[in-house]
GROMACS .gro file of C-alpha atoms in nm:
model
  337
    1MET     CA    1  12.694  13.498  10.508
    2SER     CA    2  13.013  13.316  10.402
    3ASN     CA    3  13.163  13.371  10.058
    4ARG     CA    4  13.378  13.059  10.087
    5HIS     CA    5  13.255  12.711  10.005
    6GLU     CA    6  13.472  12.400  10.018
    7ILE     CA    7  13.476  12.136   9.745
    8LEU     CA    8  13.667  11.809   9.774
    9TYR     CA    9  13.861  11.707   9.462
   10LEU     CA   10  13.950  11.339   9.415
   11SER     CA   11  14.199  11.242   9.146
   12LYS     CA   12  14.211  10.897   8.989
   13GLN     CA   13  14.501  10.810   9.220
   14ASP     CA   14  14.297  10.919   9.523
   15ILE     CA   15  14.014  10.692   9.408
   16ILE     CA   16  14.252  10.399   9.355
   17GLU     CA   17  14.395  10.442   9.704
   18LEU     CA   18  14.040  10.442   9.844
   19GLY     CA   19  13.979  10.098   9.691
   20GLY     CA   20  13.835  10.224   9.365
   21GLU     CA   21  13.999   9.953   9.154
   22ARG     CA   22  13.827   9.674   9.348
   23SER     CA   23  13.477   9.553   9.281
   24ALA     CA   24  13.332   9.526   9.634
   25LEU     CA   25  13.252   9.897   9.687
   26TYR     CA   26  13.078   9.927   9.351
   27VAL     CA   27  12.873   9.610   9.393
   28GLU     CA   28  12.744   9.744   9.725
   29ALA     CA   29  12.678  10.095   9.594
   30VAL     CA   30  12.514   9.987   9.269
   31SER     CA   31  12.299   9.726   9.445
   32LYS     CA   32  12.171   9.998   9.673
   33ALA     CA   33  12.114  10.234   9.379
   34LEU     CA   34  11.919   9.971   9.183
   35THR     CA   35  11.700   9.894   9.483
   36ILE     CA   36  11.630  10.266   9.533
   37HIS     CA   37  11.553  10.289   9.160
   38SER     CA   38  11.301  10.004   9.190
   39LYS     CA   39  11.120  10.196   9.466
   40GLY     CA   40  11.103  10.512   9.257
   41ASP     CA   41  11.300  10.718   9.511
   42TYR     CA   42  11.514  10.897   9.255
   43PHE     CA   43  11.511  11.165   8.985
   44GLN     CA   44  11.695  11.087   8.662
   45PRO     CA   45  11.628  11.296   8.350
   46LEU     CA   46  11.694  11.127   8.017
   47LYS     CA   47  12.059  11.184   7.938
   48PRO     CA   48  12.135  11.410   7.640
   49TYR     CA   49  12.400  11.308   7.386
   50LEU     CA   50  12.627  11.575   7.240
   51ARG     CA   51  12.740  11.454   6.895
   52THR     CA   52  12.933  11.667   6.648
   53GLY     CA   53  13.004  11.409   6.377
   54GLY     CA   54  12.669  11.426   6.201
   55LYS     CA   55  12.516  11.122   6.035
   56ASP     CA   56  12.859  10.982   5.952
   57GLY     CA   57  12.988  11.005   6.308
   58HIS     CA   58  13.087  10.691   6.498
   59ILE     CA   59  12.839  10.563   6.756
   60ALA     CA   60  13.101  10.592   7.032
   61ASP     CA   61  13.195  10.953   6.952
   62ARG     CA   62  12.988  11.162   7.194
   63ILE     CA   63  12.976  11.351   7.520
   64ILE     CA   64  12.694  11.254   7.756
   65ALA     CA   65  12.552  11.447   8.052
   66MET     CA   66  12.408  11.215   8.317
   67PRO     CA   67  12.236  11.393   8.609
   68ALA     CA   68  12.055  11.220   8.894
   69HIS     CA   69  11.930  11.250   9.249
   70VAL     CA   70  11.954  10.929   9.452
   71GLY     CA   71  11.721  10.909   9.750
   72GLY     CA   72  11.710  10.663  10.037
   73ASP     CA   73  11.994  10.677  10.286
   74ILE     CA   74  12.232  10.795  10.011
   75ALA     CA   75  12.038  11.122   9.953
   76ILE     CA   76  12.270  11.303   9.714
   77SER     CA   77  12.255  11.469   9.374
   78GLY     CA   78  12.514  11.482   9.102
   79LEU     CA   79  12.622  11.474   8.740
   80LYS     CA   80  12.853  11.256   8.533
   81TRP     CA   81  12.997  11.431   8.225
   82ILE     CA   82  13.155  11.163   8.009
   83GLY     CA   83  13.326  11.204   7.672
   84SER     CA   84  13.427  10.929   7.430
   85LYS     CA   85  13.613  10.899   7.099
   86HIS     CA   86  13.635  10.553   6.947
   87ASP     CA   87  13.979  10.618   6.795
   88ASN     CA   88  14.147  10.765   7.104
   89PRO     CA   89  14.345  10.444   7.177
   90ALA     CA   90  14.472  10.388   6.821
   91ARG     CA   91  14.528  10.749   6.712
   92ARG     CA   92  14.618  10.925   7.035
   93GLN     CA   93  14.733  10.651   7.274
   94MET     CA   94  14.461  10.765   7.515
   95GLU     CA   95  14.179  10.575   7.681
   96ARG     CA   96  13.858  10.586   7.477
   97ALA     CA   97  13.654  10.762   7.748
   98SER     CA   98  13.714  11.031   8.009
   99ALA     CA   99  13.479  11.163   8.273
  100LEU     CA  100  13.421  11.394   8.564
  101ILE     CA  101  13.162  11.347   8.838
  102ILE     CA  102  13.024  11.636   9.042
  103LEU     CA  103  12.832  11.574   9.366
  104ASN     CA  104  12.589  11.830   9.507
  105ASP     CA  105  12.442  11.863   9.853
  106PRO     CA  106  12.064  11.840   9.793
  107ALA     CA  107  11.995  12.068  10.092
  108THR     CA  108  12.167  12.364   9.925
  109ASN     CA  109  12.240  12.230   9.573
  110TYR     CA  110  12.597  12.352   9.622
  111PRO     CA  111  12.873  12.130   9.479
  112ILE     CA  112  13.059  11.936   9.746
  113ALA     CA  113  13.290  11.715   9.539
  114ILE     CA  114  13.452  11.687   9.197
  115MET     CA  115  13.621  11.362   9.104
  116GLU     CA  116  13.776  11.179   8.815
  117GLY     CA  117  13.494  10.971   8.673
  118SER     CA  118  13.623  10.725   8.413
  119LEU     CA  119  13.737  10.466   8.668
  120ILE     CA  120  13.410  10.498   8.860
  121SER     CA  121  13.209  10.475   8.538
  122GLY     CA  122  13.387  10.161   8.421
  123MET     CA  123  13.378   9.987   8.756
  124ARG     CA  124  13.011  10.059   8.822
  125THR     CA  125  12.937   9.912   8.478
  126ALA     CA  126  13.127   9.600   8.581
  127ALA     CA  127  12.926   9.592   8.904
  128VAL     CA  128  12.605   9.583   8.700
  129THR     CA  129  12.735   9.271   8.524
  130VAL     CA  130  12.830   9.115   8.858
  131ILE     CA  131  12.485   9.186   9.003
  132GLY     CA  132  12.319   9.057   8.688
  133ALA     CA  133  12.525   8.737   8.706
  134ARG     CA  134  12.421   8.679   9.069
  135TYR     CA  135  12.053   8.677   8.978
  136LEU     CA  136  12.042   8.583   8.609
  137ALA     CA  137  12.333   8.344   8.544
  138ARG     CA  138  12.348   7.975   8.626
  139GLU     CA  139  12.461   7.914   8.981
  140GLY     CA  140  12.827   7.805   8.992
  141PHE     CA  141  12.906   7.908   8.634
  142GLY     CA  142  13.265   7.838   8.535
  143SER     CA  143  13.310   7.980   8.184
  144VAL     CA  144  13.309   8.348   8.087
  145SER     CA  145  13.351   8.491   7.737
  146VAL     CA  146  13.429   8.856   7.666
  147ILE     CA  147  13.408   9.021   7.324
  148GLY     CA  148  13.625   9.331   7.302
  149CYS     CA  149  13.947   9.355   7.500
  150GLY     CA  150  13.994   9.716   7.604
  151VAL     CA  151  13.995   9.894   7.940
  152ILE     CA  152  13.626   9.827   8.007
  153ALA     CA  153  13.669   9.456   7.932
  154LYS     CA  154  13.945   9.428   8.191
  155MET     CA  155  13.726   9.590   8.458
  156GLN     CA  156  13.446   9.348   8.372
  157ILE     CA  157  13.676   9.046   8.394
  158VAL     CA  158  13.851   9.147   8.715
  159SER     CA  159  13.519   9.219   8.885
  160LEU     CA  160  13.370   8.886   8.778
  161LEU     CA  161  13.679   8.693   8.890
  162GLU     CA  162  13.688   8.876   9.225
  163GLN     CA  163  13.321   8.802   9.291
  164PHE     CA  164  13.283   8.450   9.146
  165GLY     CA  165  13.553   8.214   9.263
  166LEU     CA  166  13.431   7.916   9.059
  167VAL     CA  167  13.519   8.072   8.723
  168ARG     CA  168  13.799   7.864   8.573
  169THR     CA  169  13.793   7.944   8.200
  170LEU     CA  170  13.799   8.279   8.020
  171HIS     CA  171  13.752   8.313   7.643
  172LEU     CA  172  13.858   8.640   7.479
  173PHE     CA  173  13.804   8.779   7.132
  174ASP     CA  174  13.889   9.114   6.977
  175LEU     CA  175  13.914   9.223   6.614
  176ASN     CA  176  14.260   9.340   6.720
  177ALA     CA  177  14.422   9.008   6.808
  178ALA     CA  178  14.714   9.183   6.980
  179ALA     CA  179  14.473   9.349   7.224
  180ALA     CA  180  14.325   9.010   7.311
  181ARG     CA  181  14.670   8.859   7.368
  182GLN     CA  182  14.777   9.154   7.585
  183LEU     CA  183  14.466   9.133   7.802
  184ALA     CA  184  14.503   8.757   7.831
  185GLN     CA  185  14.856   8.798   7.962
  186GLU     CA  186  14.749   9.058   8.218
  187ILE     CA  187  14.468   8.836   8.347
  188ARG     CA  188  14.696   8.530   8.369
  189LEU     CA  189  14.939   8.726   8.586
  190GLN     CA  190  14.664   8.853   8.819
  191PHE     CA  191  14.458   8.532   8.829
  192PRO     CA  192  14.695   8.240   8.764
  193HIS     CA  193  14.430   7.981   8.854
  194VAL     CA  194  14.214   8.086   8.553
  195GLU     CA  195  14.273   7.936   8.210
  196VAL     CA  196  14.264   8.221   7.957
  197ARG     CA  197  14.211   8.144   7.590
  198THR     CA  198  14.212   8.385   7.297
  199GLU     CA  199  13.970   8.278   7.026
  200GLU     CA  200  14.003   8.330   6.650
  201THR     CA  201  13.642   8.437   6.599
  202ALA     CA  202  13.363   8.599   6.798
  203GLN     CA  203  13.149   8.294   6.726
  204GLN     CA  204  13.398   8.061   6.895
  205ALA     CA  205  13.401   8.278   7.207
  206VAL     CA  206  13.023   8.321   7.222
  207ARG     CA  207  12.942   7.951   7.179
  208GLN     CA  208  13.156   7.857   7.481
  209ALA     CA  209  13.005   8.111   7.721
  210GLU     CA  210  12.799   8.046   8.027
  211VAL     CA  211  12.834   8.420   8.093
  212LEU     CA  212  12.891   8.642   7.790
  213VAL     CA  213  13.000   9.006   7.815
  214THR     CA  214  13.008   9.239   7.516
  215ALA     CA  215  13.255   9.525   7.561
  216THR     CA  216  13.299   9.667   7.212
  217VAL     CA  217  13.236   9.986   7.018
  218ALA     CA  218  13.033   9.795   6.757
  219ALA     CA  219  12.791  10.008   6.556
  220GLU     CA  220  12.605   9.712   6.404
  221PRO     CA  221  12.488   9.377   6.550
  222TYR     CA  222  12.695   9.066   6.478
  223ILE     CA  223  12.579   8.804   6.734
  224PRO     CA  224  12.278   8.595   6.619
  225PHE     CA  225  12.056   8.394   6.850
  226GLU     CA  226  12.193   8.065   6.713
  227TRP     CA  227  12.536   8.130   6.870
  228LEU     CA  228  12.396   8.131   7.224
  229ALA     CA  229  12.400   7.802   7.415
  230LYS     CA  230  12.113   7.707   7.642
  231GLY     CA  231  12.155   7.861   7.986
  232THR     CA  232  12.369   8.155   7.871
  233PHE     CA  233  12.352   8.486   8.056
  234VAL     CA  234  12.447   8.782   7.835
  235SER     CA  235  12.554   9.115   7.982
  236ASN     CA  236  12.520   9.329   7.671
  237ILE     CA  237  12.697   9.634   7.804
  238SER     CA  238  12.801   9.771   7.466
  239ILE     CA  239  12.435   9.756   7.356
  240MET     CA  240  12.465   9.715   6.977
  241ASP     CA  241  12.621   9.367   6.955
  242LEU     CA  242  12.312   9.143   6.952
  243HIS     CA  243  12.097   9.082   6.646
  244LYS     CA  244  11.733   9.180   6.677
  245ASP     CA  245  11.622   8.817   6.680
  246VAL     CA  246  11.809   8.764   7.007
  247PHE     CA  247  11.572   8.998   7.191
  248THR     CA  248  11.262   8.835   7.049
  249ARG     CA  249  11.376   8.473   7.098
  250VAL     CA  250  11.554   8.460   7.435
  251ASP     CA  251  11.361   8.359   7.747
  252LYS     CA  252  11.404   8.686   7.935
  253VAL     CA  253  11.516   9.040   7.855
  254VAL     CA  254  11.613   9.258   8.150
  255VAL     CA  255  11.713   9.626   8.136
  256ASP     CA  256  11.830   9.872   8.399
  257ASP     CA  257  11.570  10.135   8.306
  258TRP     CA  258  11.306  10.097   8.035
  259GLU     CA  259  11.285  10.465   7.939
  260GLN     CA  260  11.663  10.492   7.910
  261SER     CA  261  11.682  10.173   7.702
  262ASN     CA  262  11.405  10.260   7.457
  263ARG     CA  263  11.582  10.549   7.283
  264GLU     CA  264  11.873  10.662   7.066
  265LYS     CA  265  11.785  10.408   6.792
  266LYS     CA  266  11.957  10.128   6.986
  267VAL     CA  267  11.841   9.775   6.902
  268ILE     CA  268  11.556   9.765   7.156
  269ASN     CA  269  11.438  10.106   7.037
  270GLN     CA  270  11.450   9.987   6.676
  271LEU     CA  271  11.239   9.683   6.766
  272VAL     CA  272  10.985   9.899   6.950
  273LEU     CA  273  10.955  10.133   6.650
  274GLU     CA  274  10.902   9.829   6.427
  275GLY     CA  275  10.630   9.695   6.657
  276LYS     CA  276  10.833   9.384   6.746
  277PHE     CA  277  10.905   9.455   7.114
  278SER     CA  278  10.737   9.644   7.396
  279LYS     CA  279  10.752   9.712   7.767
  280GLU     CA  280  10.499   9.432   7.813
  281GLN     CA  281  10.745   9.185   7.659
  282LEU     CA  282  11.022   9.302   7.892
  283HIS     CA  283  11.079   9.062   8.182
  284ALA     CA  284  11.199   9.321   8.435
  285GLU     CA  285  11.419   9.609   8.525
  286LEU     CA  286  11.720   9.483   8.719
  287GLY     CA  287  11.624   9.668   9.038
  288GLN     CA  288  11.291   9.483   9.040
  289VAL     CA  289  11.482   9.155   9.047
  290LEU     CA  290  11.702   9.272   9.334
  291ALA     CA  291  11.399   9.389   9.529
  292GLY     CA  292  11.228   9.052   9.481
  293ASP     CA  293  10.943   9.201   9.278
  294ARG     CA  294  11.033   8.994   8.971
  295PRO     CA  295  11.208   8.656   8.951
  296GLY     CA  296  11.563   8.613   8.824
  297ARG     CA  297  11.673   8.289   8.665
  298GLU     CA  298  11.415   8.015   8.714
  299THR     CA  299  11.554   7.725   8.506
  300GLU     CA  300  11.898   7.599   8.402
  301ASP     CA  301  11.824   7.630   8.029
  302GLU     CA  302  11.695   7.987   8.018
  303ILE     CA  303  11.884   8.226   7.793
  304ILE     CA  304  11.871   8.568   7.960
  305VAL     CA  305  11.988   8.902   7.822
  306LEU     CA  306  12.069   9.200   8.043
  307ASN     CA  307  12.075   9.515   7.829
  308PRO     CA  308  12.194   9.799   8.057
  309MET     CA  309  12.213  10.145   7.901
  310GLY     CA  310  12.387  10.272   8.214
  311MET     CA  311  12.220  10.492   8.471
  312ALA     CA  312  12.336  10.808   8.642
  313VAL     CA  313  12.203  10.681   8.976
  314GLU     CA  314  12.472  10.409   8.963
  315ASP     CA  315  12.749  10.663   8.908
  316ILE     CA  316  12.625  10.905   9.173
  317ALA     CA  317  12.577  10.632   9.433
  318SER     CA  318  12.927  10.495   9.368
  319ALA     CA  319  13.077  10.844   9.383
  320ALA     CA  320  12.891  10.911   9.711
  321PHE     CA  321  13.041  10.596   9.865
  322LEU     CA  322  13.390  10.709   9.761
  323TYR     CA  323  13.327  11.063   9.887
  324GLU     CA  324  13.235  10.931  10.233
  325LYS     CA  325  13.544  10.709  10.236
  326ALA     CA  326  13.759  11.006  10.136
  327LEU     CA  327  13.620  11.219  10.419
  328SER     CA  328  13.690  10.942  10.672
  329ALA     CA  329  14.043  10.884  10.537
  330GLY     CA  330  14.134  11.251  10.497
  331ARG     CA  331  14.199  11.190  10.128
  332GLY     CA  332  14.168  11.446   9.846
  333THR     CA  333  14.240  11.812   9.778
  334ARG     CA  334  14.030  12.095   9.921
  335LEU     CA  335  13.918  12.357   9.668
  336TRP     CA  336  13.726  12.675   9.731
  337LEU     CA  337  13.456  12.850   9.532
   0.00000   0.00000   0.00000
């Protein structure tokens, strides 16, 4: 019986050098994870939130444990442990969120990898938007609006521009105008063919969107249904940005996982508790659309909202893809239990 067990450690730089700043790997991994999810070949306990701020704490101040087992040909278990403080950028000059991902061999349940998780977490979230846009946005859309201009917003934008070559106009808004201008400049340098505009109000940005992405730390809704043009696809990744009437008036509401979405007093959960929304009113989970069990966009004028809470199966699948690439490339640092 051996007392030594090897674990592979991947730093953020390791992940970058394995292609972890590009969208393609995550789109493939998350698509596979969503399809596996639609078939029920997974285990994913509801994620607990560790909050220490009490009733007055900010919605983005928390540490979340996200365990999952992904079946299919991925067949791996793991955990994402992700912490967030809304004022990290302004007060500490740090990114808002940090994370670690641990992968376990399901045959033994021993850990086989530990890796920096914030890049993976952000990029898999962007992949969800990309996948949603493929099935739920108008074909050939050319205008994208993003509300909130932090690290997550940049990952969303870069992934969309890498995957959809017909996008020609980008509208940005942030309560911090300097952040919007900075992000606009970075995108112009990386994608000179795209016209990037910073808008003075959220309303201006929203009204011009064919694809709208919310990437804020908003604690209260601020986007009413009336701002959304016919045919808009909304990837509501920051969850709290849309007024309640949006969910009851749009043509289709799609989530990643119903049980994950109907909790934590988020807007959908509030509507359910008020008797104004239910699972029966939900159009689909995103994996059902990928698997062909439910339709995506069916008409040009449909307004469709994707409301993804974020699933551990997406993180674990993405981390598994990177782990396999690292083994093939001889990348990472060997640790021993």
